[in-house]
Structure formats: structure tokens, C-alpha cells
Tab-separated table of C-alpha atoms in Angstrom:
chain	number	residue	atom	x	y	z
A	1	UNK	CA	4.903	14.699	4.178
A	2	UNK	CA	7.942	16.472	5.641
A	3	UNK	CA	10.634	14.995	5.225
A	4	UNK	CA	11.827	14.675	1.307
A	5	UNK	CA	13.062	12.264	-0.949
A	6	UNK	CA	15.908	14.235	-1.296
A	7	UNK	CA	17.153	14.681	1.995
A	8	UNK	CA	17.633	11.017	2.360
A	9	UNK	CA	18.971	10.219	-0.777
A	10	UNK	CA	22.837	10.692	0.063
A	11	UNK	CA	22.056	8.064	3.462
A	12	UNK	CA	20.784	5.902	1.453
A	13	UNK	CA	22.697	5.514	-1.850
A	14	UNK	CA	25.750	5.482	0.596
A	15	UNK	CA	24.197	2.384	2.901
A	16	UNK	CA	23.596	0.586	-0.726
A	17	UNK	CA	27.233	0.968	-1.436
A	18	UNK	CA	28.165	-0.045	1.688
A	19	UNK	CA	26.162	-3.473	2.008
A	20	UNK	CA	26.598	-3.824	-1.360
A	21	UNK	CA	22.756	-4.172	-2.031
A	22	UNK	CA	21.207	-4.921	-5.288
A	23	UNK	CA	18.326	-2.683	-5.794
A	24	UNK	CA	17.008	-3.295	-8.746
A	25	UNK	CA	13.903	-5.336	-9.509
A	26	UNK	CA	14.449	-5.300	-5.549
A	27	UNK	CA	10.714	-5.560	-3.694
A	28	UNK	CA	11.151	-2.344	-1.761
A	29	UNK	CA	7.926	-3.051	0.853
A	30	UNK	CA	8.671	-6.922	1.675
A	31	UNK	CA	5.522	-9.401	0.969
A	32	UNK	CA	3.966	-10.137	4.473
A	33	UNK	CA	3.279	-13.416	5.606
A	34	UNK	CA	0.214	-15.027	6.443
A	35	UNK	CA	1.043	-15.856	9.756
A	36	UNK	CA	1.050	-11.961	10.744
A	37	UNK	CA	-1.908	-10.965	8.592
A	38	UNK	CA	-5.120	-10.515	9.558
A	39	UNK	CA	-8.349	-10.821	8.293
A	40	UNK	CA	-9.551	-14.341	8.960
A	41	UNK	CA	-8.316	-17.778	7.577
A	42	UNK	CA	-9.527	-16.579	3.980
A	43	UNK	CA	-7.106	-13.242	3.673
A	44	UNK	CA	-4.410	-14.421	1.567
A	45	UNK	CA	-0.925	-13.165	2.202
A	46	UNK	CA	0.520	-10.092	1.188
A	47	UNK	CA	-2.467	-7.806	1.790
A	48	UNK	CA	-2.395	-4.774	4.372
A	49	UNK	CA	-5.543	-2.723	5.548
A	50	UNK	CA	-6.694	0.810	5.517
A	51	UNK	CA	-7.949	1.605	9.017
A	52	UNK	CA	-11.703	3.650	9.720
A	53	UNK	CA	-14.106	4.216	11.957
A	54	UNK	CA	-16.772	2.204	11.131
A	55	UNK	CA	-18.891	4.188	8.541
A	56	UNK	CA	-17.172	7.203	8.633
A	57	UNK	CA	-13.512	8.715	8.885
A	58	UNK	CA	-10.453	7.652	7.922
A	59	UNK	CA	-7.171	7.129	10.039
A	60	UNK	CA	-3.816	8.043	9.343
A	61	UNK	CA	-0.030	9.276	11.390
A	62	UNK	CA	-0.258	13.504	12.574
A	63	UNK	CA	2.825	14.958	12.677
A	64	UNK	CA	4.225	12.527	10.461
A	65	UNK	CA	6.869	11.564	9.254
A	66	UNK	CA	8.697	12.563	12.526
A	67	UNK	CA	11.520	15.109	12.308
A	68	UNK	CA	14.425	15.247	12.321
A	69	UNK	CA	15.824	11.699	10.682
A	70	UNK	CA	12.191	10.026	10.607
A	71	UNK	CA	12.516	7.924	13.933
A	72	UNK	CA	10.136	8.876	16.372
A	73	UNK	CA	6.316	8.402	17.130
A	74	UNK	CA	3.337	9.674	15.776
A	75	UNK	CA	-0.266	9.111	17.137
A	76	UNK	CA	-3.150	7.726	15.645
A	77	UNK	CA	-5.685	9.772	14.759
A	78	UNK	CA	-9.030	9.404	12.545
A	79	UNK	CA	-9.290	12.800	10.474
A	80	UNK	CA	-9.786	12.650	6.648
A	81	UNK	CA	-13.275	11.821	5.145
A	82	UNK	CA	-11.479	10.302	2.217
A	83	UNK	CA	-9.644	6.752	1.667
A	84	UNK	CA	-5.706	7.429	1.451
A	85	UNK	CA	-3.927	4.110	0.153
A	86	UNK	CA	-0.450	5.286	1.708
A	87	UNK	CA	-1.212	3.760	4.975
A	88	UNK	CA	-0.773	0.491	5.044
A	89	UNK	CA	-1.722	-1.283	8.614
A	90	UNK	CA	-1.954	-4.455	9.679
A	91	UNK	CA	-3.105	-6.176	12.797
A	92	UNK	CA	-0.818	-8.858	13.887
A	93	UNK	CA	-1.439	-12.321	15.655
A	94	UNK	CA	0.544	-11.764	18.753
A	95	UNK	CA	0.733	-15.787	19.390
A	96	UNK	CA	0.052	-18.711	17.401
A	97	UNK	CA	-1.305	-18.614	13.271
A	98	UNK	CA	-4.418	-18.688	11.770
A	99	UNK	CA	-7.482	-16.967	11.391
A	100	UNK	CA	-8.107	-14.084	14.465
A	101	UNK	CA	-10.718	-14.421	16.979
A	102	UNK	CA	-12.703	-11.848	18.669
A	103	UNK	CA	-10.874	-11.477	22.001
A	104	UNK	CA	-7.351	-12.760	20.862
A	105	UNK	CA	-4.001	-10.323	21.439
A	106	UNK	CA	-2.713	-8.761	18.668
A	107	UNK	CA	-0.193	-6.239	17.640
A	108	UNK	CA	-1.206	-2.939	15.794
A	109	UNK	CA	1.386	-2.700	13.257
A	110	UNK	CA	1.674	-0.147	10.170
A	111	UNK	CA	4.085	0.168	7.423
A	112	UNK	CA	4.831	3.686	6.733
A	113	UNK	CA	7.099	4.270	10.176
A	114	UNK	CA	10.639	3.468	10.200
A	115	UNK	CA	9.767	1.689	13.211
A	116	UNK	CA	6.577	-0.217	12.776
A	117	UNK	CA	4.359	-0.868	16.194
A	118	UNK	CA	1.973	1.124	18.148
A	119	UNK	CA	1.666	1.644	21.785
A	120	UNK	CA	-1.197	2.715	24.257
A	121	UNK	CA	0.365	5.049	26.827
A	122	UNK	CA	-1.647	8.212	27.140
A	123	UNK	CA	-2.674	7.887	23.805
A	124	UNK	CA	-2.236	5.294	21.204
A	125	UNK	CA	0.790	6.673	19.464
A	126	UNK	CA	2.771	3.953	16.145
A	127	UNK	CA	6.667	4.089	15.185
A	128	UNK	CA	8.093	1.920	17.450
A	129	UNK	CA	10.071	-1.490	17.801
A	130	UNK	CA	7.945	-4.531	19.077
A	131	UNK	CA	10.248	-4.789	21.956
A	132	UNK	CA	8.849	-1.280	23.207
A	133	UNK	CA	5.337	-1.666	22.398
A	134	UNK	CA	2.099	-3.321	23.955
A	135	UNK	CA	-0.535	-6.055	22.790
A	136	UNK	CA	-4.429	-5.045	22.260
A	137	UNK	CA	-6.944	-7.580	22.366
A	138	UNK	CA	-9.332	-6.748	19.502
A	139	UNK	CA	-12.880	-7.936	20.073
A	140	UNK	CA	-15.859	-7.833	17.531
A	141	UNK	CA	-18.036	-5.429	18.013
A	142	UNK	CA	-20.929	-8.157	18.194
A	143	UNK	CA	-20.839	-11.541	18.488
A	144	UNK	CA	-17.680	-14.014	18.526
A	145	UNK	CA	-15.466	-16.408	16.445
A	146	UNK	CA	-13.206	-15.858	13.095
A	147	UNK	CA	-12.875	-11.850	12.598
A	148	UNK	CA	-13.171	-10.812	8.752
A	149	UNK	CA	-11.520	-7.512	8.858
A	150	UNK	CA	-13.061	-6.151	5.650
A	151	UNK	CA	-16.834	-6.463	6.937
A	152	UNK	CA	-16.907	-6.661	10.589
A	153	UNK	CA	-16.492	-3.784	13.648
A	154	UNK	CA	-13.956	-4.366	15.681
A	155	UNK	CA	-13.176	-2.399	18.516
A	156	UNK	CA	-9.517	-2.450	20.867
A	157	UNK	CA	-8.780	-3.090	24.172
A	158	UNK	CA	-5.281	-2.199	26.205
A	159	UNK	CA	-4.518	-3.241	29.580
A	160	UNK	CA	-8.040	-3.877	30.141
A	161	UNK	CA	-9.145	-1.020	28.898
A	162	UNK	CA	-11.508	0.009	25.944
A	163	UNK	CA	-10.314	2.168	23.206
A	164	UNK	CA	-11.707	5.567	22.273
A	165	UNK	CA	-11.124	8.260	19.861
A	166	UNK	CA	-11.380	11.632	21.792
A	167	UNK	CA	-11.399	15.097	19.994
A	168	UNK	CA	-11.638	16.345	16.889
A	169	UNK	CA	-9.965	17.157	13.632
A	170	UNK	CA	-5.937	17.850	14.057
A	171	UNK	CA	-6.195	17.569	18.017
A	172	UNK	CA	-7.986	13.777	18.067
A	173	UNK	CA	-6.394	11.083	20.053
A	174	UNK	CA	-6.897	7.314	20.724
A	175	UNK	CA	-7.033	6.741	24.124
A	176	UNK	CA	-7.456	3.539	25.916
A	177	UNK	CA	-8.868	4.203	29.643
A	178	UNK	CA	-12.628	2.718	29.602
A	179	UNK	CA	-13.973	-0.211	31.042
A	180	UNK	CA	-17.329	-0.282	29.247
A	181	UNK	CA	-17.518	-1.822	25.536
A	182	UNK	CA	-20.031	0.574	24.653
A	183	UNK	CA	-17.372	3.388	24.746
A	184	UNK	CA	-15.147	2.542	22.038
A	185	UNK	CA	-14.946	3.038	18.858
A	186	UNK	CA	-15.858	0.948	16.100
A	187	UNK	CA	-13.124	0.112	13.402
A	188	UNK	CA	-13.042	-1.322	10.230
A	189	UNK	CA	-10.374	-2.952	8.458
A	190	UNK	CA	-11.120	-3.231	4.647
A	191	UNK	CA	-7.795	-4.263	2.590
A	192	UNK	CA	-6.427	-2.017	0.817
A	193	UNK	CA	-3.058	-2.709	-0.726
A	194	UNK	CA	-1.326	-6.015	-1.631
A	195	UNK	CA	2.626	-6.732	-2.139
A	196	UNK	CA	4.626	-7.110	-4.359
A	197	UNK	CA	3.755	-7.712	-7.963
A	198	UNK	CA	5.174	-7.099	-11.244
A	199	UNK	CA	3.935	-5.838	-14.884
A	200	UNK	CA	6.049	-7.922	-17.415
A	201	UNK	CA	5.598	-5.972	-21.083
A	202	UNK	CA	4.860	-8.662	-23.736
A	203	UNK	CA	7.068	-6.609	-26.530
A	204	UNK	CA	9.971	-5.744	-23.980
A	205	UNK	CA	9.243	-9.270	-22.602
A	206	UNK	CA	10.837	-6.886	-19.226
A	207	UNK	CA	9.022	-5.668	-16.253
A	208	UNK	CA	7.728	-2.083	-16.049
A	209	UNK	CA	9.530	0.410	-12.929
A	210	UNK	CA	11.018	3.479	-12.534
A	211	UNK	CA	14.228	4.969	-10.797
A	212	UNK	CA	13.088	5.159	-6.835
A	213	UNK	CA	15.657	7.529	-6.003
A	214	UNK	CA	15.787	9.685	-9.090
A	215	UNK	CA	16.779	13.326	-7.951
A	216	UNK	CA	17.359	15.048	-11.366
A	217	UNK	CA	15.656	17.687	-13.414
A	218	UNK	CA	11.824	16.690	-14.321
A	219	UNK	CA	9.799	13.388	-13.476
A	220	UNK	CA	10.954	9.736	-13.125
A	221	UNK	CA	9.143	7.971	-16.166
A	222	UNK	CA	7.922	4.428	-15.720
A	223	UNK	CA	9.916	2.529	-18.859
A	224	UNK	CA	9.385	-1.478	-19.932
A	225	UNK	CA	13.285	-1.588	-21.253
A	226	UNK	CA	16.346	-1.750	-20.459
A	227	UNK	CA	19.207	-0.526	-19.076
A	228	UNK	CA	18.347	0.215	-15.577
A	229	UNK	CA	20.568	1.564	-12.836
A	230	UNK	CA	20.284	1.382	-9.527
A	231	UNK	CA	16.932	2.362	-7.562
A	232	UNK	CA	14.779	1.031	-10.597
A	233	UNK	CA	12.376	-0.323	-9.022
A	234	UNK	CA	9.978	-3.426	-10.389
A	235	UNK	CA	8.529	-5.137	-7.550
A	236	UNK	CA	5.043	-2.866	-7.478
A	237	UNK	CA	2.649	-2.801	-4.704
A	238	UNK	CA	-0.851	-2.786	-5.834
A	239	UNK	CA	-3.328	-0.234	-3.911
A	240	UNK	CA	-6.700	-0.651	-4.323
A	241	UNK	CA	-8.713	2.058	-5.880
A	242	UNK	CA	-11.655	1.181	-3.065
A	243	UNK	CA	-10.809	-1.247	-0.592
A	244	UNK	CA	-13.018	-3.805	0.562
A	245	UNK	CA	-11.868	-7.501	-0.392
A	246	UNK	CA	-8.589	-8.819	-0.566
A	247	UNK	CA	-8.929	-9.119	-4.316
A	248	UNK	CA	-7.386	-7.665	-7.385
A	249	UNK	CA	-10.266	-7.179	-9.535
A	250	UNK	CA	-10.268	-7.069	-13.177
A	251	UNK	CA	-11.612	-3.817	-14.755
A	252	UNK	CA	-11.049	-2.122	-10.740
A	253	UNK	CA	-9.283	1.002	-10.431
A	254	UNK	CA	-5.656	0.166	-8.940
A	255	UNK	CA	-2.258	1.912	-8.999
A	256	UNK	CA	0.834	1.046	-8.770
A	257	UNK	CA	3.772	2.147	-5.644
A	258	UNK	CA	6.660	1.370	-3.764
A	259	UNK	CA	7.816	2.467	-0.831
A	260	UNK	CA	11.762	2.202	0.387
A	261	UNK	CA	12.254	-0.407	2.898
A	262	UNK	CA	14.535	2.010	4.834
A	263	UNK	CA	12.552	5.285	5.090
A	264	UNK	CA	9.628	3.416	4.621
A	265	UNK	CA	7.716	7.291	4.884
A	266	UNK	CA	8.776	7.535	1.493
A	267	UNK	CA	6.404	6.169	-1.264
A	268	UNK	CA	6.238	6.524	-4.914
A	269	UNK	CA	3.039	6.064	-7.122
A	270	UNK	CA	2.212	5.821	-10.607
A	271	UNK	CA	0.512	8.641	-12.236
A	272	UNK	CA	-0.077	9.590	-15.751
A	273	UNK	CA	0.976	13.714	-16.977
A	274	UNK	CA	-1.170	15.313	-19.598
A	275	UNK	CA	0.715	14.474	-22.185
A	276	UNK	CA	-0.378	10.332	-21.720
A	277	UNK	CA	3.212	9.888	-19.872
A	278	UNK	CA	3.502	7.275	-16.817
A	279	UNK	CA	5.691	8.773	-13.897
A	280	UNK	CA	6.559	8.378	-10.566
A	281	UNK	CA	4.791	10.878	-7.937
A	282	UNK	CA	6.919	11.208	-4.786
A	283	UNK	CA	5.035	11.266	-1.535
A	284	UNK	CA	1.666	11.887	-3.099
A	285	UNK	CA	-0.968	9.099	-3.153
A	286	UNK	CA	-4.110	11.517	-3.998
A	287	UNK	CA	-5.288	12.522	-6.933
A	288	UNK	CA	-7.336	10.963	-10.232
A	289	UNK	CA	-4.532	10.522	-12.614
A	290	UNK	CA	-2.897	7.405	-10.410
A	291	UNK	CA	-5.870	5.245	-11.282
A	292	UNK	CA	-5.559	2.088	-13.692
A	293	UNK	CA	-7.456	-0.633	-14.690
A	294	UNK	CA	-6.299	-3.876	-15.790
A	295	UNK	CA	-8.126	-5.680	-18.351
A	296	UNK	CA	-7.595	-9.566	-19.286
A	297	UNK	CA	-6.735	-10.113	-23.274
A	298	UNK	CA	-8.316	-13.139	-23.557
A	299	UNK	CA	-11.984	-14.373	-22.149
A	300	UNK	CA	-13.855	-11.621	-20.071
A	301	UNK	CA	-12.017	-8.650	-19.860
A	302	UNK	CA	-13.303	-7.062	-16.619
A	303	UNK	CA	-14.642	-8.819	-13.542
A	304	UNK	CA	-13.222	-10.964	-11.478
A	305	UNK	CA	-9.532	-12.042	-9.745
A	306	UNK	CA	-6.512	-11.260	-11.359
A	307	UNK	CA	-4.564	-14.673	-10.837
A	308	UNK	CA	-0.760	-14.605	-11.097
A	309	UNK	CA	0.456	-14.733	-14.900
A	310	UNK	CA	-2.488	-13.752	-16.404
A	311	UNK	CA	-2.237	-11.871	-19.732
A	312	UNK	CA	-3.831	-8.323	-19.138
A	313	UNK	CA	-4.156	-5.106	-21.138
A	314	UNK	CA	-3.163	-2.006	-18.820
A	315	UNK	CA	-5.864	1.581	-19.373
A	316	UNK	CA	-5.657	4.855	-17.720
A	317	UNK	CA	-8.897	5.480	-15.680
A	318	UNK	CA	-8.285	9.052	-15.877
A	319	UNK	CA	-8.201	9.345	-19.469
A	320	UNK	CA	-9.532	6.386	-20.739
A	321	UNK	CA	-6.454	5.242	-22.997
A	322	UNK	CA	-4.314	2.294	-22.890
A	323	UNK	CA	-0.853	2.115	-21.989
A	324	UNK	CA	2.324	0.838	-23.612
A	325	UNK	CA	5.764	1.242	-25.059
A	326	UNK	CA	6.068	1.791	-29.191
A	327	UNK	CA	7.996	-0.653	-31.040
A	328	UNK	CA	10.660	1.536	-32.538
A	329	UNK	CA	11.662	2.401	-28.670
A	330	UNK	CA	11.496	-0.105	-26.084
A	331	UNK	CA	13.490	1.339	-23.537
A	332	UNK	CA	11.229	4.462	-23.881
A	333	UNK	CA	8.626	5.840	-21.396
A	334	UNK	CA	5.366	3.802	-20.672
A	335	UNK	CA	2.318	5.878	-22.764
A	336	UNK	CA	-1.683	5.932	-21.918
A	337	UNK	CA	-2.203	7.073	-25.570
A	338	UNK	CA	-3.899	4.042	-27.297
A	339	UNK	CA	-8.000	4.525	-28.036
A	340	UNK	CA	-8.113	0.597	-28.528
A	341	UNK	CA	-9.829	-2.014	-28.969
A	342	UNK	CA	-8.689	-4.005	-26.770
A	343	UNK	CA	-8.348	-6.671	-29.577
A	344	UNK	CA	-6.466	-5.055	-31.941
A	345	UNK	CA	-3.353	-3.844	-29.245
A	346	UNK	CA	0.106	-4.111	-30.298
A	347	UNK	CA	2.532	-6.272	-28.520
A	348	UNK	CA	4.073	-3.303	-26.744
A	349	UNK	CA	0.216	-2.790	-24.999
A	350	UNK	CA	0.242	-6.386	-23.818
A	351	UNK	CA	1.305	-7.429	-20.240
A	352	UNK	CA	1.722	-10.563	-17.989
A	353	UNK	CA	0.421	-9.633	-14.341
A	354	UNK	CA	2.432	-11.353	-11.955
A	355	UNK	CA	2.348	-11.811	-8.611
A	356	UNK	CA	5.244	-12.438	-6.830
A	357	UNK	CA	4.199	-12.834	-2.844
């Protein structure tokens, strides 16, 4: 992604001394709120979307994060035939709350940047402040009323004009210069991620995170004890394994990230190593080994919402075992290394899911 965890970690560690910030168990992506969330009057709060065209590829940042110091703009562009949680939009109410309507002004807002808005100049490029940026009026791509991001088309307008994707591969661009609705391109919105939650271990009777800004020899392993230091992290974002509904499913492939509320580029995701280990991948949010499934301990254990405070057993989807700390060392590194059954788990493989936004 450019730049790396450790070329920022001197900035930062010196800003938390400075300000005198208390990072840990600190939510490092803040909860949104419902007011600037989209997704009609039934999205609940917290939730961001992935951004497609509508059946087909999916959009990220290129040339991203921008060099040298990570301020800077990056346009949108609709490359990858595959679902990448990292990007984290959402499509802000520009006036009023509530549920948005086909033909209301919005902002285009997205997560990863330092700076968060986009902007249609020549092309429709994201990373700056709202002060700098433009509204688009998003319009269904039929009919009219409530838009539910997840299921409908939507398509963009700036200035009047319809939104396009023009090009191909590494060289596409966005650009908004047609007066005809039947030019644009059709977007959908499915969610995709939802802030912030935390994994409470039911031997520990702690929350499960990792150091954020570890930069020594080796991986970061996600523990359940204590002590933690600085830059262990607790507050989780869940990303959905396939987005769709703004719902945490039971039995559903998740995973579990943060991202620093600074260099927000930066992102951190739960994976599990060969040997069963849970650790923190920096900057990576592909691969099979950062899937999970959460599994409820008492009543059906799969299907579903996961409400807040439910009591949930936590399984690697990529290799099938459950996860959790021994009881001889609680402050050790989080294990997928349990066959099961689910019934017969020790307390160290039990968990409260709760969600904090």
C-alpha cells in the first residue's frame, strides 16, 4: 500500500506523547453516526459500504496511499473483480437526517484517506477536507423515494452532470460531464464493515486486541490478558466476509481490523498462521486465513443477528478450529486449535460479543 507502518510510527508515538492520548482499548476508526450514514431509515449506525458497479467490478483509491506523508488525492476508480473490505465508503446526507432519497445531495465520503471527501473536477478524485470538496446528487437508477444502498442502483450526478466511469483497468476514471441518465454508471452500495466492537474472553473476563503499532521482530499476536501497553488495540471493526445487509450474522464469515485514526491508510486485520496462532496482518485485507465465524453458545448457533452481549463461540473458517486462550496462560496468544464441540468448550473458548457503537 506504499507507505508503511513503520515509517509513521515515530510521528505517531511522538503526537501520543504529546496530547497525552490514551490508546488503549481506544476505538481507532470512530463509530459513525446515523445522521451521516446512508442506506435508508433501516441502516443502523456504525456501518460503512463497499462501493461497485452494479453487477460487476469493484472500486477502490489508485495511487494510493499518496506519497510522500499520505495527504493528497487519489481518484476513484472501479478495477478489481473481487470484494476488498479495506475500503470503507460512505455516502453522506449533505442536509437534514434520515433516510436518503433518490435525487437528494450528498457527500461521497471514504475512510481510508487522511482526508476523507471526494471531488468531481476532471475526474472524481477522494482525500480531501469537506471545505474543498463538492456535493453529488445520487438518484436511483429507477424509480423514486427511500434509497436502500445494499439492493438498489444508484447512479451520481455533479454540477448537473451524470457520472461515468471511462477507461479501463489502471487508467479508469470517474468523470462527471453527461447530461443523459442513460450514461452513467450504475453503483451499488452493499455494507460491508461495521464499527467498533469488542470480543470480551469469558476466562480472561478481558477483551481480545493486539499492539497496533508493534514494530519488533515477528508478528503482533492477538492476546485476551493482560498487561497491555500502548497501541493495544480492542475496539475491533467487523468486516463482512460478503457484504450485502447491514447485519452481523451468526455462523457468517467476518474478521476482525482496525485502522489508526491518524493515518487512517493504515489497517490491521486478524489472521490466523499455520501453527493455529491469531495475529495482526499490516496493510493486507486479502487472503483466506482472516475469516471467522462466530457461533452463539446457547440456542441456535448459526443464523441470524448477533445482538450486543451475546455469548458466542469464536472458529477459524480457514481451518475449521475454534479459538481461545489455555487456562494455565491467560495473557498468552489467542489459538484456533480446538476440534470442539461447541458444547463441551472451556471457559477460555467462550466470548461476550459486544457492540459498542
Amino acid at each position: 500500500m506504499g507507505l508503511t507502518r513503520s515509517s509513521v510510527l515515530p510521528v505517531v508515538l511522538l503526537l501520543a506523547c504529546g496530547l497525552a492520548l490514551a490508546l488503549a482499548g481506544r476505538s481507532l476508526e470512530q463509530p459513525a453516526r446515523r445522521s451521516t450514514l446512508a442506506g435508508g431509515a433501516a441502516t443502523p449506525r456504525g456501518w460503512s459500504h463497499a462501493l461497485r458497479v452494479k453487477g460487476g467490478k469493484w472500486c477502490g483509491l489508485r495511487d494510493f496511499p499518496p506519497r510522500p506523508d499520505g495527504y493528497g488525492v487519489s481518484r476513484l476508480y472501479c478495477p478489481s473483480n473481487n470484494y476488498d473490505h479495506n475500503w470503507m465508503w460512505r455516502v453522506v446526507k449533505a442536509a437534514g437526517t434520515g433516510a436518503i432519497s433518490s435525487g437528494d445531495e450528498v457527500w461521497l465520503y471514504i475512510n481510508n484517506p487522511m482526508l476523507k471527501y471526494c471531488k468531481s473536477g476532471t475526474v472524481v478524485e477522494c482525500g480531501y477536507q469537506q471545505s474543498e470538496a463538492n456535493k453529488f446528487v445520487v438518484e436511483k437508477e429507477s424509480g423514486s423515494g427511500a434509497i436502500n444502498f445494499p439492493t438498489d442502483g444508484v447512479v451520481l450526478k455533479a454540477a448537473g452532470n451524470y457520472c461515468k466511469l471511462v477507461g479501463s483497468k489502471h487508467s479508469q476514471t470517474l468523470r462527471c460531464g453527461s447530461t443523459a441518465k442513460s450514461d452513467a454508471t450504475v453503483f451499488q452500495l452493499p455494507a460491508a464493515s461495521f464499527v467498533a466492537t469488542q470480543l470480551i474472553n469469558s476466562l480472561s473476563l478481558s477483551a481480545c486486541g493486539a499492539n497496533f503499532f508493534y514494530d519488533g521482530p515477528g508478528m503482533a499476536y492477538v492476546g485476551c490478558g493482560t498487561p497491555r501497553g500502548p497501541g493495544f488495540t480492542i475496539n475491533n471493526t467487523v468486516a463482512l466476509g460478503t457484504p450485502g445487509s447491514p447485519v452481523v450474522t451468526a455462523g457468517a464469515n467476518i474478521t476482525f481490523k482496525a485502522y489508526d485514526d491518524l493515518y487512517s491508510y493504515q489497517v490491521s486485520v486478524w489472521k490466523v498462521d499455520k501453527s493455529g496462532k491469531v495475529w495482526y496482518d499490516v496493510n493486507n485485507t486479502r487472503g483466506t486465513s482472516q475469516w471467522f465465524v462466530l457461533e452463539r453458545l446457547t440456542g441456535a448457533a448459526t443464523g441470524g443477528e448477533l445482538t450486543s452481549m451475546t455469548k458466542v463461540a469464536l472458529k477459524s473458517a480457514s481451518n475449521g478450529k475454534y479459538c481461545g486462550i489455555p487456562a494455565a496462560d491467560i495473557n498468552g496468544d489467542l489459538r484456533c486449535d480446538l476440534a470442539g464441540p461447541l458444547a463441551s468448550l472451556p471457559a477460555g473458548y467462550k466470548f461476550t460479543y459486544m457492540v459498542l457503537a
